[in-house]
Amino acid sequence: MPATSVGMTIGLVLSLVITDKAIPLMAKARSTFVCQSCGAVTPRWQGKCESCGEWNTITEETAAQASVPATQRTSRKGRLFVLEPLSGKSEEAPRVASGIKELDRVTGGGFVRGSAILLGGDPGIGKSTLLIEASAALARKKRRVVYVSGEEAIDQVRMRAQRLGLTDAAVELASETNVEDIVATLSEGTPPALAIIDSIQTMWTETVESAPGTVTQVRGSAQQFLRFAKKSGTAIVLVGHVTKDGQIAGPRVVEHMVDAVLSFEGDGAHQFRILRAMKNRFGPTDEIGVFEMTGGGLKEVENPSALFLSDRDTSSPGTAVFAGMEGTRPLLVEIQALVAPTSLGTPRRAVVGAEQSRLSMILAVLEARCGVRLGQQDVYLNIAGGLRITEPAADLAIAASLISSLYNVPLPADCVYFGEASLTGAVRAVPQATARMKEAAKLGFARAVIPEAGRGDSSEGLSVRTVAALDALVADIGAAAQKVRRLPSRDAG
Ligand code: TYD
Ligand code: MG
């Protein structure tokens, strides 16, 4: 219907405002089937989600107001807004630093006003502990902080705070799960600098009829918290649980809505906890924060290399120290390998803390380019301390640990390794050679085996052995094995 006069336009807008209000009452509850893993909607129940391929993830949800009714999507005349040029001054996103350095490093310098962060991690890893510590730190800086727990009663949160010695901090606590109530309470008075919602899976909003924890509820609740954050300038942290396969349960959708996704990792056997940014609109994604879980809460680890190398067994074959980088920070880690004759038809290759495909590639290169026979050997690879390595620069250290185990000769205890292996057997340069060697020197290492190309500006006092190809490394370790006459009688290549 073309609006030809101003009068008609106003009339049209008015009538739409009136019908807009009436629509939610008229909407009929309708069932949809939603995949709890990826959020895809199907008209009927299916065993397998066509969208993400998961089985048994589709459940029925009533979507009375979850989606906008078709009648509401009619051709309303849009409100005009101002279009802006690319140039022009924009304010630097103001940040609220928590004062916990390892946390601020990962967020990129603190919580950004009006932003939303999703913090994921296994149950019991320490998400609530980290957030109550961050809340207390901010509250001590005279910022208003609200901590809403949907999982624990006030007393439980208090008990934890007591144990951590945080009871003097003026954090405002609540044990609530209704989104409308929480948003109304947060909107009273000065908006908080930080609000924690622990966890998003326990929240429910009246605008959605499905049960708490379903994708629709989680998405609906998250949307309202995000809207509140944008409007009030409060930084919101949503806690999200992680499923067995490491995804933030259900709401992949929430990952796309928030400004940053942090993941808190670690394994039950170790005290180390690593905070990593998976996505960050306002900061880097390659920085990590390292914590240690102690009886008195999470302690920041300022020198992670020392911690990861603390219980190293330097006299055993099969361990090599890798001089790695995590973001801007160097990190030394121990790589452990065990190569042993197999009793199976197909030898085992097991990896913890690194990529299986990377190990396969290194084994193939060692076989094909350096004549090392590994076809009849089981190979186990482990990164000490529960750390996960993704850098290709670890190739040289991985190869060194494998050869050391195969030849049954320990590597020099004061030596670090870094370099990327290529399929031709060449060892390629990696970035930040100087920073890696500096960290090694700082921790008392005296030697480094590094790529011939790109050796950095300075070796930081280390005695450097450059290798152009992996066979040079194999020859070095072979010679050491000969010297101590430990070379096994089996044909080791
Ligand atoms: P929690 O923060 O409740 O984990 P999440 O919120 O991620 O589920 O942490 C619970 C674990 O942390 C629990 O196993 C006990 C341990 N813990 C400590 O070792 N020391 C402490 O000071 C605290 C508070 C917890
Ligand atoms: Mg918790």
Coordinates of C-alpha atoms and ligand atoms in Angstrom, one line a residue:
M1 CA 0.0 0.0 0.0
P2 CA 1.8 3.2 -1.1
A3 CA 1.7 6.0 1.5
T4 CA 1.2 9.1 -0.5
S5 CA 0.7 11.7 2.2
V6 CA 2.3 12.4 5.5
G7 CA -1.1 12.0 7.2
M8 CA -1.5 8.5 5.8
T9 CA 1.9 7.5 6.9
I10 CA 1.3 8.6 10.5
G11 CA -2.0 6.8 10.5
L12 CA -0.3 3.6 9.3
V13 CA 2.4 3.8 11.9
L14 CA -0.1 4.4 14.6
S15 CA -2.2 1.4 13.6
L16 CA 0.9 -0.8 13.5
V17 CA 1.9 0.3 17.0
I18 CA -1.5 -0.8 18.2
T19 CA -1.5 -4.2 16.3
D20 CA 2.1 -4.8 17.5
K21 CA 0.9 -4.8 21.1
A22 CA -2.0 -7.1 20.4
I23 CA 0.0 -9.8 18.5
P24 CA 1.7 -11.6 21.4
L25 CA -1.6 -12.3 22.9
M26 CA -3.0 -13.7 19.7
A27 CA 0.0 -15.9 18.9
K28 CA -0.8 -19.6 19.2
A29 CA 1.6 -22.0 20.9
R30 CA 3.2 -24.0 18.1
S31 CA 5.7 -26.9 18.4
T32 CA 9.0 -26.8 16.7
F33 CA 11.8 -29.3 16.8
V34 CA 15.2 -27.8 17.8
C35 CA 18.6 -29.4 17.7
Q36 CA 20.1 -29.0 21.2
S37 CA 23.6 -29.1 19.7
C38 CA 23.5 -26.6 16.9
G39 CA 20.1 -24.9 17.2
A40 CA 18.8 -25.9 13.8
V41 CA 15.0 -26.0 13.6
T42 CA 13.1 -28.7 11.8
P43 CA 9.3 -29.0 11.4
R44 CA 9.2 -32.6 12.7
W45 CA 11.2 -34.9 14.9
Q46 CA 14.2 -36.6 13.4
G47 CA 16.7 -39.0 14.9
K48 CA 19.6 -37.2 13.3
C49 CA 20.1 -33.5 12.9
E50 CA 20.6 -32.7 9.2
S51 CA 22.5 -29.6 10.0
C52 CA 25.3 -30.8 12.4
G53 CA 25.0 -34.5 12.0
E54 CA 24.5 -35.2 15.7
W55 CA 22.1 -38.0 16.8
N56 CA 19.4 -37.7 19.3
T57 CA 19.8 -34.0 19.8
I58 CA 16.4 -32.9 18.5
T59 CA 13.7 -32.1 21.1
E60 CA 10.3 -30.6 20.8
E61 CA 10.0 -27.0 22.0
T62 CA 6.9 -24.7 22.0
A63 CA 7.7 -21.5 20.3
A64 CA 4.9 -19.2 21.1
Q65 CA 6.9 -16.0 21.0
A66 CA 10.3 -17.4 20.4
S67 CA 10.1 -16.4 16.7
V68 CA 8.5 -13.2 15.4
P69 CA 5.0 -14.0 14.2
A70 CA 4.6 -13.7 10.5
T71 CA 2.0 -10.9 10.9
Q72 CA 4.5 -8.8 12.7
R73 CA 6.9 -9.0 9.8
T74 CA 4.6 -7.0 7.5
S75 CA 5.9 -4.0 5.6
R76 CA 6.1 -1.5 8.4
K77 CA 7.7 1.7 7.3
G78 CA 11.2 1.6 8.8
R79 CA 12.5 4.2 11.2
L80 CA 15.3 6.3 9.6
F81 CA 18.7 6.3 11.2
V82 CA 21.9 8.2 10.5
L83 CA 24.5 6.5 8.4
E84 CA 28.1 7.2 9.5
P85 CA 31.3 7.6 7.5
L86 CA 34.2 5.1 8.2
S87 CA 36.4 8.0 9.3
G88 CA 35.5 9.9 12.4
K89 CA 36.4 9.5 15.9
S90 CA 35.2 6.6 18.0
E91 CA 35.9 6.2 21.6
E92 CA 38.4 3.6 22.7
A93 CA 36.3 0.8 24.3
P94 CA 36.6 1.6 28.0
R95 CA 37.8 -1.3 30.0
V96 CA 37.5 -2.3 33.6
A97 CA 40.7 -4.2 34.6
S98 CA 40.0 -6.9 37.2
G99 CA 43.5 -6.6 38.6
I100 CA 44.0 -10.4 38.1
K101 CA 46.8 -10.1 35.6
E102 CA 46.4 -13.5 34.0
L103 CA 42.7 -12.8 33.4
D104 CA 43.2 -9.3 32.1
R105 CA 45.9 -10.6 29.7
V106 CA 43.3 -13.0 28.1
T107 CA 40.5 -10.5 27.9
G108 CA 42.9 -8.0 26.3
G109 CA 43.2 -5.6 29.3
G110 CA 40.0 -6.0 31.2
F111 CA 36.3 -6.3 30.8
V112 CA 34.9 -4.0 28.1
R113 CA 31.9 -1.8 29.1
G114 CA 28.7 -3.2 27.7
S115 CA 30.2 -6.4 26.4
A116 CA 29.3 -9.9 27.0
I117 CA 31.7 -12.7 27.7
L118 CA 31.0 -16.4 27.6
L119 CA 33.2 -18.5 30.0
G120 CA 33.1 -22.2 29.2
G121 CA 34.7 -25.1 31.0
D122 CA 34.2 -28.5 32.4
P123 CA 32.2 -28.8 35.6
G124 CA 34.5 -28.4 38.6
I125 CA 37.3 -26.8 36.7
G126 CA 37.1 -23.6 38.7
K127 CA 34.9 -21.2 36.7
S128 CA 32.9 -20.1 39.8
T129 CA 36.1 -19.7 41.8
L130 CA 37.8 -17.6 39.1
L131 CA 34.7 -15.4 38.8
I132 CA 34.2 -14.8 42.5
E133 CA 37.8 -13.9 42.8
A134 CA 37.5 -11.5 39.8
S135 CA 34.3 -10.0 41.4
A136 CA 36.0 -9.5 44.7
A137 CA 39.0 -7.9 43.1
L138 CA 36.8 -5.4 41.2
A139 CA 34.6 -4.7 44.2
R140 CA 37.7 -3.9 46.2
K141 CA 38.3 -1.2 43.6
K142 CA 35.0 0.3 44.5
R143 CA 33.2 -0.9 41.4
R144 CA 29.7 -2.3 41.7
V145 CA 29.7 -6.0 41.1
V146 CA 26.7 -8.4 41.1
Y147 CA 27.2 -12.1 41.2
V148 CA 24.1 -14.1 40.3
S149 CA 24.3 -17.8 40.9
G150 CA 21.6 -20.1 39.4
E151 CA 23.4 -23.2 40.6
E152 CA 24.4 -22.5 44.2
A153 CA 22.6 -21.1 47.2
I154 CA 23.8 -17.9 48.7
D155 CA 25.3 -19.9 51.6
Q156 CA 27.4 -22.0 49.3
V157 CA 28.7 -18.9 47.5
R158 CA 29.5 -17.4 50.9
M159 CA 31.3 -20.5 52.1
R160 CA 33.5 -20.4 49.0
A161 CA 34.2 -16.7 49.5
Q162 CA 35.1 -17.4 53.1
R163 CA 37.5 -20.1 52.1
L164 CA 39.1 -17.7 49.7
G165 CA 39.3 -14.9 52.2
L166 CA 37.1 -12.6 50.1
T167 CA 34.3 -11.8 52.5
D168 CA 35.4 -8.2 53.0
A169 CA 34.7 -7.4 49.3
A170 CA 31.4 -5.7 48.7
V171 CA 30.1 -8.1 46.0
E172 CA 26.3 -8.2 45.8
L173 CA 25.1 -11.7 45.7
A174 CA 21.9 -13.4 44.5
S175 CA 20.7 -16.9 43.9
E176 CA 18.1 -16.4 41.1
T177 CA 17.3 -18.0 37.8
N178 CA 14.5 -15.8 36.3
V179 CA 16.0 -13.5 33.7
E180 CA 13.3 -10.8 33.9
D181 CA 13.7 -10.5 37.7
I182 CA 17.5 -10.4 37.4
V183 CA 17.5 -7.7 34.7
A184 CA 15.0 -5.7 36.7
T185 CA 17.2 -5.9 39.8
L186 CA 20.3 -5.1 37.9
S187 CA 18.6 -2.0 36.3
E188 CA 17.9 -0.5 39.8
G189 CA 20.4 2.2 40.8
T190 CA 23.8 2.6 39.3
P191 CA 24.4 -0.1 36.7
P192 CA 27.0 -2.6 37.9
A193 CA 30.4 -2.5 36.3
L194 CA 30.3 -6.3 36.1
A195 CA 27.6 -8.8 36.4
I196 CA 28.2 -12.5 36.6
I197 CA 25.5 -15.0 35.5
D198 CA 26.5 -18.5 36.7
S199 CA 25.4 -20.3 34.6
I200 CA 23.4 -19.5 31.5
Q201 CA 22.0 -23.0 31.4
T202 CA 20.1 -22.5 34.6
M203 CA 18.5 -19.3 33.5
W204 CA 14.9 -19.1 32.1
T205 CA 13.0 -16.3 30.6
E206 CA 9.2 -15.9 30.5
T207 CA 9.3 -15.0 26.8
V208 CA 10.2 -18.6 25.9
E209 CA 8.1 -21.5 26.9
S210 CA 10.6 -24.4 26.7
A211 CA 12.4 -25.8 29.7
P212 CA 15.6 -24.2 31.2
G213 CA 18.7 -25.6 29.6
T214 CA 17.2 -26.0 26.1
V215 CA 18.7 -24.2 23.2
T216 CA 15.7 -21.9 22.9
Q217 CA 15.8 -20.9 26.6
V218 CA 19.5 -20.4 26.6
R219 CA 19.4 -18.3 23.5
G220 CA 16.4 -16.3 24.7
S221 CA 18.0 -15.7 28.1
A222 CA 21.3 -14.7 26.6
Q223 CA 19.6 -12.3 24.3
Q224 CA 18.0 -10.4 27.2
F225 CA 21.3 -10.2 29.1
L226 CA 23.1 -9.0 26.0
R227 CA 20.4 -6.3 25.5
F228 CA 20.8 -5.3 29.1
A229 CA 24.6 -5.1 28.8
K230 CA 24.4 -2.9 25.7
K231 CA 21.8 -0.6 27.2
S232 CA 23.4 -0.2 30.7
G233 CA 27.1 -0.5 29.9
T234 CA 27.5 -3.3 32.3
A235 CA 30.0 -6.0 31.3
I236 CA 28.3 -9.4 31.6
V237 CA 30.0 -12.7 32.0
L238 CA 27.9 -15.7 31.2
V239 CA 29.1 -19.1 32.5
G240 CA 28.5 -22.0 30.1
H241 CA 29.0 -25.7 30.8
V242 CA 30.9 -27.8 28.4
T243 CA 29.7 -31.1 27.0
K244 CA 31.8 -34.3 26.9
D245 CA 33.3 -33.4 23.5
G246 CA 34.4 -30.0 24.7
Q247 CA 31.7 -27.8 23.2
I248 CA 29.9 -25.3 25.2
A249 CA 26.7 -27.3 25.9
G250 CA 23.8 -26.6 23.6
P251 CA 24.3 -23.0 22.8
R252 CA 26.8 -22.8 20.0
V253 CA 24.4 -20.0 19.1
V254 CA 25.5 -18.1 22.2
E255 CA 29.1 -18.2 21.1
H256 CA 28.1 -16.2 18.0
M257 CA 26.1 -13.7 20.1
V258 CA 28.7 -12.7 22.7
D259 CA 31.8 -10.5 22.2
A260 CA 34.3 -13.0 23.6
V261 CA 34.4 -16.7 24.4
L262 CA 36.9 -17.8 27.0
S263 CA 37.6 -21.3 27.8
F264 CA 38.9 -22.5 31.1
E265 CA 40.9 -25.7 30.7
G266 CA 42.9 -28.2 32.7
D267 CA 42.6 -31.8 33.7
G268 CA 41.7 -33.3 36.9
A269 CA 45.1 -34.8 37.5
H270 CA 46.9 -31.5 37.4
Q271 CA 46.7 -28.3 39.4
F272 CA 47.3 -26.1 36.3
R273 CA 44.4 -24.3 34.8
I274 CA 44.6 -22.5 31.5
L275 CA 42.4 -19.6 30.4
R276 CA 42.2 -19.2 26.7
A277 CA 40.3 -16.8 24.5
M278 CA 38.6 -18.7 21.6
K279 CA 37.0 -15.5 20.2
N280 CA 37.6 -11.9 21.3
R281 CA 36.2 -8.9 19.6
F282 CA 38.3 -6.5 21.7
G283 CA 41.5 -8.3 22.1
P284 CA 43.9 -11.1 21.1
T285 CA 42.9 -14.7 20.9
D286 CA 46.3 -16.3 21.3
E287 CA 47.1 -15.2 24.8
I288 CA 46.7 -17.7 27.7
G289 CA 46.3 -17.1 31.4
V290 CA 47.9 -19.7 33.7
F291 CA 46.6 -20.4 37.1
E292 CA 47.2 -23.0 39.8
M293 CA 44.3 -24.4 41.8
T294 CA 45.3 -24.5 45.4
G295 CA 43.5 -25.0 48.7
G296 CA 43.1 -21.2 48.9
G297 CA 41.7 -20.7 45.4
L298 CA 43.3 -20.0 42.1
K299 CA 46.8 -18.5 42.2
E300 CA 48.2 -16.7 39.2
V301 CA 51.3 -18.3 37.7
E302 CA 53.6 -15.6 36.5
N303 CA 56.4 -17.9 35.3
P304 CA 54.5 -20.9 33.8
S305 CA 57.7 -22.3 32.2
A306 CA 59.2 -23.0 35.6
L307 CA 56.0 -24.6 36.7
F308 CA 55.6 -26.9 33.7
L309 CA 59.2 -28.0 34.0
S310 CA 59.2 -28.4 37.8
D311 CA 59.1 -32.2 38.1
R312 CA 61.1 -33.1 35.1
D313 CA 63.0 -36.3 34.9
T314 CA 66.1 -35.3 33.0
S315 CA 67.9 -38.7 33.0
S316 CA 65.3 -40.7 31.1
P317 CA 65.3 -41.1 27.3
G318 CA 62.3 -39.7 25.4
T319 CA 61.9 -36.3 26.9
A320 CA 62.7 -33.0 25.1
V321 CA 62.0 -29.4 26.2
F322 CA 60.2 -27.4 23.6
A323 CA 60.6 -23.6 23.7
G324 CA 57.1 -22.5 22.6
M325 CA 55.2 -19.3 22.4
E326 CA 51.7 -18.7 23.7
G327 CA 50.6 -15.4 22.2
T328 CA 53.3 -12.9 23.2
R329 CA 54.6 -15.0 26.0
P330 CA 57.3 -17.7 25.7
L331 CA 56.5 -21.0 27.4
L332 CA 58.8 -23.9 27.9
V333 CA 57.2 -27.3 28.1
E334 CA 58.4 -30.9 28.3
I335 CA 57.5 -33.3 25.6
Q336 CA 57.5 -37.0 26.4
A337 CA 57.6 -39.8 23.9
L338 CA 57.7 -43.5 24.3
V339 CA 58.6 -45.7 21.3
A340 CA 58.4 -49.4 22.0
P341 CA 58.1 -52.5 19.8
T342 CA 54.5 -53.3 19.0
S343 CA 52.8 -56.6 19.7
L344 CA 49.9 -55.7 17.4
G345 CA 49.5 -55.9 13.7
T346 CA 48.9 -52.2 13.4
P347 CA 51.1 -50.3 15.8
R348 CA 49.5 -47.8 18.2
R349 CA 49.9 -44.1 17.9
A350 CA 48.5 -42.3 21.0
V351 CA 48.8 -38.6 21.6
V352 CA 47.8 -36.4 24.6
G353 CA 48.1 -32.7 24.3
A354 CA 49.1 -32.4 20.7
E355 CA 47.5 -33.1 17.3
Q356 CA 47.4 -36.7 16.1
S357 CA 47.9 -35.6 12.5
R358 CA 51.0 -33.7 13.5
L359 CA 52.6 -36.8 15.0
S360 CA 51.6 -38.9 12.0
M361 CA 53.3 -36.4 9.8
I362 CA 56.5 -36.3 11.8
L363 CA 56.6 -40.1 11.9
A364 CA 56.2 -40.3 8.2
V365 CA 58.9 -37.7 7.5
L366 CA 61.3 -39.6 9.9
E367 CA 60.6 -42.8 8.0
A368 CA 60.7 -41.4 4.5
R369 CA 63.4 -38.8 4.7
C370 CA 65.7 -39.9 7.6
G371 CA 65.5 -43.7 7.3
V372 CA 64.2 -44.2 10.8
R373 CA 62.1 -47.3 11.0
L374 CA 59.0 -46.9 13.1
G375 CA 56.6 -49.3 11.3
Q376 CA 57.0 -51.9 14.0
Q377 CA 56.9 -49.5 17.0
D378 CA 54.1 -48.3 19.2
V379 CA 54.4 -44.5 19.7
Y380 CA 53.0 -42.6 22.6
L381 CA 53.3 -38.8 22.9
N382 CA 52.4 -36.7 25.8
I383 CA 52.8 -33.0 26.7
A384 CA 53.6 -32.7 30.4
G385 CA 51.4 -30.8 32.7
G386 CA 48.2 -31.2 30.8
L387 CA 49.1 -28.5 28.3
R388 CA 47.9 -28.5 24.7
I389 CA 50.3 -27.5 22.0
T390 CA 49.1 -26.4 18.5
E391 CA 52.3 -24.7 17.3
P392 CA 54.1 -26.4 14.4
A393 CA 57.3 -25.1 15.9
A394 CA 57.0 -28.1 18.3
D395 CA 57.9 -30.5 15.4
L396 CA 61.7 -30.5 16.1
A397 CA 61.2 -31.1 19.9
I398 CA 58.7 -33.9 19.1
A399 CA 61.1 -35.5 16.7
A400 CA 63.9 -35.2 19.2
S401 CA 61.9 -36.9 21.9
L402 CA 60.8 -39.7 19.6
I403 CA 64.4 -40.4 18.4
S404 CA 65.7 -40.2 22.0
S405 CA 63.2 -42.8 23.1
L406 CA 63.9 -45.1 20.0
Y407 CA 67.7 -44.9 20.5
N408 CA 67.2 -45.2 24.3
V409 CA 69.5 -42.3 25.0
P410 CA 68.6 -39.2 27.1
L411 CA 68.8 -35.8 25.5
P412 CA 71.0 -33.2 27.1
A413 CA 69.2 -31.9 30.1
D414 CA 70.1 -28.3 29.4
C415 CA 68.9 -28.2 25.8
V416 CA 65.7 -26.7 24.3
Y417 CA 64.3 -27.4 20.8
F418 CA 62.2 -25.5 18.4
G419 CA 61.6 -25.6 14.6
E420 CA 59.0 -26.7 12.1
A421 CA 59.4 -29.8 10.0
S422 CA 58.4 -29.8 6.4
L423 CA 57.4 -32.8 4.4
T424 CA 60.7 -32.7 2.6
G425 CA 62.5 -33.3 5.9
A426 CA 63.8 -29.7 6.0
V427 CA 63.6 -27.8 9.3
R428 CA 61.9 -24.5 8.8
A429 CA 62.3 -21.2 10.6
V430 CA 59.7 -20.2 13.2
P431 CA 58.8 -16.7 14.5
Q432 CA 60.3 -15.2 17.7
A433 CA 63.4 -17.3 17.9
T434 CA 65.0 -14.7 20.2
A435 CA 62.2 -14.6 22.6
R436 CA 62.2 -18.4 22.9
M437 CA 65.9 -18.5 23.6
K438 CA 65.7 -15.7 26.1
E439 CA 63.2 -17.6 28.1
A440 CA 65.3 -20.7 27.9
A441 CA 68.4 -18.8 29.1
K442 CA 66.3 -17.3 31.9
L443 CA 65.4 -20.7 33.2
G444 CA 69.0 -22.0 33.2
F445 CA 69.2 -23.8 29.8
A446 CA 72.6 -23.6 28.1
R447 CA 71.9 -25.1 24.7
A448 CA 69.4 -24.8 21.9
V449 CA 68.8 -26.9 18.7
I450 CA 67.1 -24.6 16.2
P451 CA 66.4 -24.2 12.5
E452 CA 69.3 -23.0 10.4
A453 CA 67.2 -20.4 8.7
G454 CA 65.8 -17.6 10.9
R455 CA 68.0 -18.0 14.0
G456 CA 67.0 -14.6 15.4
D457 CA 69.1 -11.6 16.2
S458 CA 70.7 -13.0 19.3
S459 CA 71.2 -16.4 20.9
E460 CA 70.9 -14.9 24.4
G461 CA 74.1 -16.7 25.5
L462 CA 72.9 -20.2 24.6
S463 CA 75.2 -22.4 22.6
V464 CA 73.3 -23.0 19.4
R465 CA 73.2 -26.0 17.2
T466 CA 71.4 -25.2 13.9
V467 CA 69.9 -28.0 11.9
A468 CA 68.8 -27.6 8.2
A469 CA 67.0 -30.9 8.1
L470 CA 65.7 -33.6 10.5
D471 CA 68.4 -36.1 9.5
A472 CA 71.0 -33.9 11.1
L473 CA 69.0 -34.2 14.4
V474 CA 68.7 -37.9 13.9
A475 CA 72.5 -38.2 13.3
D476 CA 73.3 -36.1 16.4
I477 CA 71.2 -38.3 18.7
G478 CA 72.5 -41.4 17.0
A479 CA 76.1 -40.3 17.7
A480 CA 75.2 -39.7 21.3
A481 CA 73.7 -43.2 21.5
Q482 CA 76.8 -44.7 20.0
K483 CA 79.0 -42.9 22.5
V484 CA 77.2 -44.3 25.5
R485 CA 76.8 -47.7 23.8
R486 CA 73.2 -47.8 24.5
L487 CA 72.1 -48.2 20.9
P488 CA 69.7 -51.1 21.0
S489 CA 70.6 -54.2 19.0
R490 CA 67.4 -54.1 17.1
D491 CA 67.5 -52.4 13.7
A492 CA 66.8 -48.8 14.6
G493 CA 67.4 -47.3 11.3
Ligands
TYD1 P1 34.3 -24.4 41.0 O1 34.7 -23.0 40.9 O2 33.0 -24.7 41.7 O3 34.1 -25.1 39.5 P2 33.0 -24.8 38.4 O4 32.3 -23.5 38.7 O5 33.8 -24.6 37.1 O6 32.1 -26.0 38.3 O7 35.5 -25.3 41.5 C1 35.3 -26.4 42.1 C2 36.6 -27.2 42.3 O8 37.6 -26.4 42.7 C3 36.3 -28.2 43.4 O9 36.7 -29.5 42.8 C4 37.2 -27.8 44.5 C5 38.2 -27.0 43.9 N1 38.6 -25.9 44.8 C6 39.9 -25.9 45.3 O10 40.7 -26.8 45.1 N2 40.3 -24.8 46.1 C7 39.5 -23.8 46.4 O11 39.9 -22.9 47.1 C8 38.2 -23.8 45.8 C9 37.2 -22.7 46.1 C10 37.8 -24.9 45.0
MG2 MG 30.2 -23.3 39.2

